[in-house]
Short mmCIF file of C-alpha atoms in Angstrom, two decimals:
data_model
loop_
_atom_site.label_atom_id
_atom_site.label_comp_id
_atom_site.label_asym_id
_atom_site.label_seq_id
_atom_site.Cartn_x
_atom_site.Cartn_y
_atom_site.Cartn_z
CA UNK A 1 103.22 96.12 107.60
CA UNK A 2 103.37 98.89 110.16
CA UNK A 3 103.38 102.63 110.38
CA UNK A 4 106.62 104.47 110.11
CA UNK A 5 108.57 104.91 113.37
CA UNK A 6 106.23 102.33 115.05
CA UNK A 7 107.43 100.63 118.32
CA UNK A 8 106.69 97.13 119.63
CA UNK A 9 106.79 95.47 123.03
CA UNK A 10 107.11 91.65 123.40
CA UNK A 11 107.50 89.02 126.03
CA UNK A 12 109.43 85.70 125.50
CA UNK A 13 108.09 82.75 127.45
CA UNK A 14 110.01 79.48 127.63
CA UNK A 15 111.70 77.14 129.82
CA UNK A 16 115.16 78.51 130.95
CA UNK A 17 118.12 76.43 129.88
CA UNK A 18 116.30 74.51 127.16
CA UNK A 19 117.03 75.98 123.65
CA UNK A 20 114.41 75.03 120.96
CA UNK A 21 114.98 72.25 118.46
CA UNK A 22 116.95 73.06 115.45
CA UNK A 23 117.88 70.74 112.56
CA UNK A 24 120.49 71.48 109.78
CA UNK A 25 121.63 69.54 106.77
CA UNK A 26 125.08 68.96 105.43
CA UNK A 27 125.81 67.15 102.14
CA UNK A 28 126.74 67.81 98.51
CA UNK A 29 125.09 70.59 96.66
CA UNK A 30 125.93 69.25 93.15
CA UNK A 31 125.81 65.79 91.71
CA UNK A 32 126.30 64.20 88.25
CA UNK A 33 123.43 62.10 87.04
CA UNK A 34 123.21 58.84 88.96
CA UNK A 35 125.85 59.86 91.46
CA UNK A 36 124.96 58.86 95.11
CA UNK A 37 125.02 61.77 97.63
CA UNK A 38 124.75 61.46 101.36
CA UNK A 39 123.21 64.09 103.54
CA UNK A 40 123.54 64.13 107.40
CA UNK A 41 121.12 65.86 109.83
CA UNK A 42 122.64 67.71 112.72
CA UNK A 43 120.27 68.36 115.70
CA UNK A 44 120.52 70.81 118.69
CA UNK A 45 118.16 71.77 121.43
CA UNK A 46 114.94 70.09 122.43
CA UNK A 47 114.40 67.19 124.78
CA UNK A 48 113.16 63.72 124.56
CA UNK A 49 113.54 60.82 122.08
CA UNK A 50 114.36 61.73 118.33
CA UNK A 51 113.23 60.40 115.09
CA UNK A 52 113.93 61.33 111.33
CA UNK A 53 111.62 61.35 108.42
CA UNK A 54 113.44 61.88 105.10
CA UNK A 55 111.87 63.05 101.75
CA UNK A 56 113.18 63.98 98.29
CA UNK A 57 111.97 65.86 95.21
CA UNK A 58 113.29 65.40 91.72
CA UNK A 59 112.31 68.84 90.50
CA UNK A 60 113.40 71.25 93.15
CA UNK A 61 111.88 72.60 96.38
CA UNK A 62 108.11 73.04 96.04
CA UNK A 63 107.41 69.97 93.81
CA UNK A 64 105.93 66.73 95.09
CA UNK A 65 107.86 65.21 98.02
CA UNK A 66 108.45 61.48 97.95
CA UNK A 67 109.11 59.51 101.17
CA UNK A 68 112.61 58.00 101.41
CA UNK A 69 111.68 54.80 103.23
CA UNK A 70 115.39 53.49 103.12
CA UNK A 71 116.52 56.30 105.28
CA UNK A 72 115.50 56.07 108.98
CA UNK A 73 118.48 57.52 110.97
CA UNK A 74 120.42 60.86 110.88
CA UNK A 75 121.78 60.26 107.40
CA UNK A 76 120.30 59.51 103.98
CA UNK A 77 121.85 58.52 100.66
CA UNK A 78 120.09 59.25 97.39
CA UNK A 79 120.99 59.27 93.63
CA UNK A 80 119.19 61.75 91.34
CA UNK A 81 119.10 61.00 87.54
CA UNK A 82 119.33 63.55 84.76
CA UNK A 83 119.15 62.18 81.15
CA UNK A 84 118.74 65.54 79.53
CA UNK A 85 121.30 68.19 78.37
CA UNK A 86 120.20 70.76 80.92
CA UNK A 87 121.01 71.22 84.61
CA UNK A 88 118.14 70.09 86.86
CA UNK A 89 117.36 71.13 90.51
CA UNK A 90 116.38 68.54 93.15
CA UNK A 91 116.05 68.65 96.89
CA UNK A 92 116.34 66.69 100.06
CA UNK A 93 114.68 67.37 103.32
CA UNK A 94 114.44 65.88 106.83
CA UNK A 95 111.71 66.36 109.42
CA UNK A 96 113.17 65.91 112.88
CA UNK A 97 110.85 65.07 115.73
CA UNK A 98 112.29 65.26 119.44
CA UNK A 99 109.85 65.01 122.11
CA UNK A 100 107.00 67.29 121.34
CA UNK A 101 108.95 69.55 118.93
CA UNK A 102 109.44 69.29 115.17
CA UNK A 103 111.91 71.09 112.92
CA UNK A 104 112.50 70.77 109.16
CA UNK A 105 115.74 71.27 107.17
CA UNK A 106 115.96 71.40 103.42
CA UNK A 107 118.98 71.13 100.97
CA UNK A 108 118.89 71.94 97.24
CA UNK A 109 120.85 69.90 94.75
CA UNK A 110 122.04 70.73 91.25
CA UNK A 111 121.94 67.55 89.18
CA UNK A 112 124.22 67.76 86.14
CA UNK A 113 123.63 65.74 82.83
CA UNK A 114 124.97 62.25 82.63
CA UNK A 115 128.62 62.20 81.51
CA UNK A 116 129.22 66.02 82.00
CA UNK A 117 131.86 65.47 84.68
CA UNK A 118 130.36 68.42 86.58
CA UNK A 119 129.16 66.78 89.73
CA UNK A 120 130.63 66.22 93.22
CA UNK A 121 133.68 68.48 94.01
CA UNK A 122 134.05 69.57 90.36
CA UNK A 123 131.03 71.65 89.48
CA UNK A 124 130.92 73.62 86.24
CA UNK A 125 128.73 76.08 84.48
CA UNK A 126 125.79 74.41 82.62
CA UNK A 127 122.47 75.82 81.30
CA UNK A 128 119.39 75.18 83.46
CA UNK A 129 115.97 74.24 82.27
CA UNK A 130 114.49 74.07 85.74
CA UNK A 131 111.77 76.66 86.34
CA UNK A 132 111.91 78.50 89.65
CA UNK A 133 109.05 77.95 92.00
CA UNK A 134 107.55 81.52 92.35
CA UNK A 135 104.72 82.04 94.83
CA UNK A 136 103.04 85.48 94.29
CA UNK A 137 100.52 86.95 96.67
CA UNK A 138 98.79 90.26 97.42
CA UNK A 139 98.97 91.94 100.94
CA UNK A 140 96.17 94.06 102.23
CA UNK A 141 97.39 97.68 101.83
CA UNK A 142 97.44 100.02 104.88
CA UNK A 143 94.50 102.50 105.31
CA UNK A 144 96.64 105.33 104.21
CA UNK A 145 97.26 103.83 100.93
CA UNK A 146 93.83 102.70 99.73
CA UNK A 147 94.52 103.02 95.98
CA UNK A 148 97.55 100.73 96.09
CA UNK A 149 98.31 97.00 95.93
CA UNK A 150 101.28 95.44 97.81
CA UNK A 151 102.68 92.48 96.11
CA UNK A 152 105.00 89.95 97.66
CA UNK A 153 106.64 86.76 96.35
CA UNK A 154 109.11 83.99 97.28
CA UNK A 155 111.24 81.88 95.04
CA UNK A 156 112.29 78.32 95.57
CA UNK A 157 114.75 76.54 93.34
CA UNK A 158 117.10 78.42 90.93
CA UNK A 159 116.56 82.13 91.45
CA UNK A 160 116.62 84.16 88.12
CA UNK A 161 119.78 85.82 87.47
CA UNK A 162 118.23 89.06 85.96
CA UNK A 163 114.97 90.70 87.13
CA UNK A 164 111.35 90.17 87.79
CA UNK A 165 108.93 92.13 85.51
CA UNK A 166 105.76 93.21 87.31
CA UNK A 167 102.76 93.08 84.93
CA UNK A 168 99.18 94.48 85.30
CA UNK A 169 95.82 94.39 83.78
CA UNK A 170 92.43 95.86 84.95
CA UNK A 171 90.39 93.56 82.66
CA UNK A 172 90.90 89.82 82.86
CA UNK A 173 90.57 89.69 79.10
CA UNK A 174 92.88 92.59 78.43
CA UNK A 175 96.50 92.76 77.43
CA UNK A 176 99.25 92.80 80.15
CA UNK A 177 101.22 96.06 80.62
CA UNK A 178 104.50 96.43 82.49
CA UNK A 179 104.47 98.39 85.77
CA UNK A 180 108.14 97.95 86.78
CA UNK A 181 111.08 95.59 87.52
CA UNK A 182 112.62 94.14 90.62
CA UNK A 183 116.15 93.06 90.38
CA UNK A 184 116.62 89.38 91.54
CA UNK A 185 119.50 90.52 93.80
CA UNK A 186 117.08 92.88 95.66
CA UNK A 187 115.40 90.30 97.97
CA UNK A 188 114.12 91.87 101.19
CA UNK A 189 114.81 88.85 103.36
CA UNK A 190 115.33 85.04 103.41
CA UNK A 191 112.81 83.04 105.53
CA UNK A 192 113.70 79.90 107.51
CA UNK A 193 113.74 77.80 104.14
CA UNK A 194 116.34 80.16 102.63
CA UNK A 195 113.63 81.32 100.20
CA UNK A 196 114.33 84.82 98.93
CA UNK A 197 111.37 87.22 99.34
CA UNK A 198 110.49 90.27 97.18
CA UNK A 199 108.06 93.07 97.44
CA UNK A 200 106.63 95.64 94.98
CA UNK A 201 103.93 98.38 95.64
CA UNK A 202 101.65 99.34 92.75
CA UNK A 203 100.12 102.73 93.21
CA UNK A 204 97.48 105.06 91.69
CA UNK A 205 95.12 102.23 91.00
CA UNK A 206 91.43 102.87 90.04
CA UNK A 207 88.55 101.37 91.99
CA UNK A 208 87.75 97.82 90.88
CA UNK A 209 89.43 94.46 90.35
CA UNK A 210 93.08 94.36 89.15
CA UNK A 211 95.35 91.34 88.15
CA UNK A 212 99.15 91.11 88.61
CA UNK A 213 101.61 88.52 87.55
CA UNK A 214 105.37 88.27 87.21
CA UNK A 215 107.59 87.55 84.17
CA UNK A 216 110.97 86.30 84.80
CA UNK A 217 113.86 84.38 83.16
CA UNK A 218 116.62 82.13 84.65
CA UNK A 219 119.51 83.54 82.51
CA UNK A 220 120.24 84.76 78.93
CA UNK A 221 121.85 81.49 78.34
CA UNK A 222 118.90 79.38 79.38
CA UNK A 223 118.00 77.91 76.07
CA UNK A 224 116.64 78.40 72.64
CA UNK A 225 113.08 79.47 73.29
CA UNK A 226 112.16 82.81 71.65
CA UNK A 227 111.68 85.95 73.58
CA UNK A 228 108.06 86.49 75.10
CA UNK A 229 106.33 89.75 74.51
CA UNK A 230 105.26 91.32 77.86
CA UNK A 231 103.19 94.27 76.75
CA UNK A 232 103.90 97.68 75.23
CA UNK A 233 106.45 95.98 72.88
CA UNK A 234 108.82 94.99 75.79
CA UNK A 235 110.29 91.54 75.83
CA UNK A 236 111.66 89.66 78.72
CA UNK A 237 114.30 87.75 76.79
CA UNK A 238 114.75 84.07 76.01
CA UNK A 239 112.85 81.50 77.99
CA UNK A 240 110.65 84.01 79.81
CA UNK A 241 108.26 82.36 82.22
CA UNK A 242 105.19 84.13 83.91
CA UNK A 243 103.62 83.29 87.36
CA UNK A 244 100.01 82.53 88.07
CA UNK A 245 98.10 85.92 88.24
CA UNK A 246 96.66 87.24 91.52
CA UNK A 247 93.90 89.73 92.14
CA UNK A 248 93.65 92.81 94.20
CA UNK A 249 90.34 94.52 94.80
CA UNK A 250 90.59 98.31 95.32
CA UNK A 251 87.62 99.50 97.28
CA UNK A 252 86.12 102.76 98.24
CA UNK A 253 85.94 103.80 101.81
CA UNK A 254 83.10 106.32 101.26
CA UNK A 255 79.57 105.75 99.79
CA UNK A 256 80.46 107.57 96.62
CA UNK A 257 83.22 109.67 94.92
CA UNK A 258 82.51 112.57 92.56
CA UNK A 259 85.05 114.69 90.73
CA UNK A 260 84.87 117.25 87.80
CA UNK A 261 87.65 118.84 85.86
CA UNK A 262 88.84 121.22 84.63
CA UNK A 263 87.70 123.73 87.30
CA UNK A 264 86.62 126.38 86.44
CA UNK A 265 84.78 124.91 83.38
CA UNK A 266 85.15 126.75 80.11
CA UNK A 267 83.50 124.73 77.21
CA UNK A 268 83.85 121.03 78.20
CA UNK A 269 84.04 119.21 81.53
CA UNK A 270 84.79 115.63 82.50
CA UNK A 271 82.68 114.28 85.40
CA UNK A 272 83.74 111.02 87.14
CA UNK A 273 81.43 109.18 89.61
CA UNK A 274 81.97 106.00 91.48
CA UNK A 275 79.81 104.29 93.99
CA UNK A 276 80.72 101.83 96.61
CA UNK A 277 77.94 99.25 95.98
CA UNK A 278 76.04 98.40 92.82
CA UNK A 279 72.87 100.49 92.61
CA UNK A 280 70.70 102.62 90.24
CA UNK A 281 72.23 106.08 89.86
CA UNK A 282 71.05 109.36 88.39
CA UNK A 283 73.58 112.04 87.85
CA UNK A 284 72.37 115.63 87.17
CA UNK A 285 74.31 118.90 86.60
CA UNK A 286 73.08 122.15 88.07
CA UNK A 287 74.42 125.69 87.58
CA UNK A 288 75.43 128.04 90.53
CA UNK A 289 71.85 129.37 90.72
CA UNK A 290 70.50 125.81 91.32
CA UNK A 291 69.02 125.47 87.82
CA UNK A 292 69.27 121.93 86.26
CA UNK A 293 71.54 122.10 83.13
CA UNK A 294 71.19 118.52 82.18
CA UNK A 295 71.15 114.75 83.13
CA UNK A 296 74.46 113.01 82.57
CA UNK A 297 73.34 109.45 83.60
#
């Protein structure tokens, strides 16, 4: 996060003529249940002796990795099994070490149900039951936006085909309400793991603790689960999932904040007082001549 129209200076330090180590993976992106796929690691740059460490995950990127002891060279063969009627996501990765450098390459694999005839070079459309791996976090807002929360999240696995719904509540026991949506196609960047990244800014937040979460769905054809209510009567559609909630603390920069409205006051006024730290407070009202009118708190 940086101020608008900011400028940067940087210096690159390295050994001339020696590009950094880079590993890439090639292999099938779709398999039928039980079909063997072979992935090959290509390595460029770096110096020194080279070694390969292969891992696999049955439920997509972000799940538990298992060491593939049978794969020791630059290629690895693996069969994933799927005995259900839904498309599953799996993944393969290789950790390449060359001299003192290490690089990781990861490939996603769609595993079709057994007998579907959809794997290999003949993929076809099939409903998916695999839940995307969504990682939501809050980013400290800049000083010029003290009453806002900046949310960022990445998605690994099957990216939802519709939109993310951003939900909010100020009380951990309260109901979730909808702040807005972010289209799944509106990712701001892809990192080195090809994980789409999204951002959202929640503004006009009151001082205190706030919770946020995401509701999302893989597709309208994902399955037979009923729609899930998100708040304010809105529904996210079939098979709606939600992320783990994250918290953002909106703090005051000054010792206290006081406001009264309307101004001028006719018959009734609202006075709002907030303090930075917990303490005993007395709030009194005086007229323009300095005479105490009453004690509010």
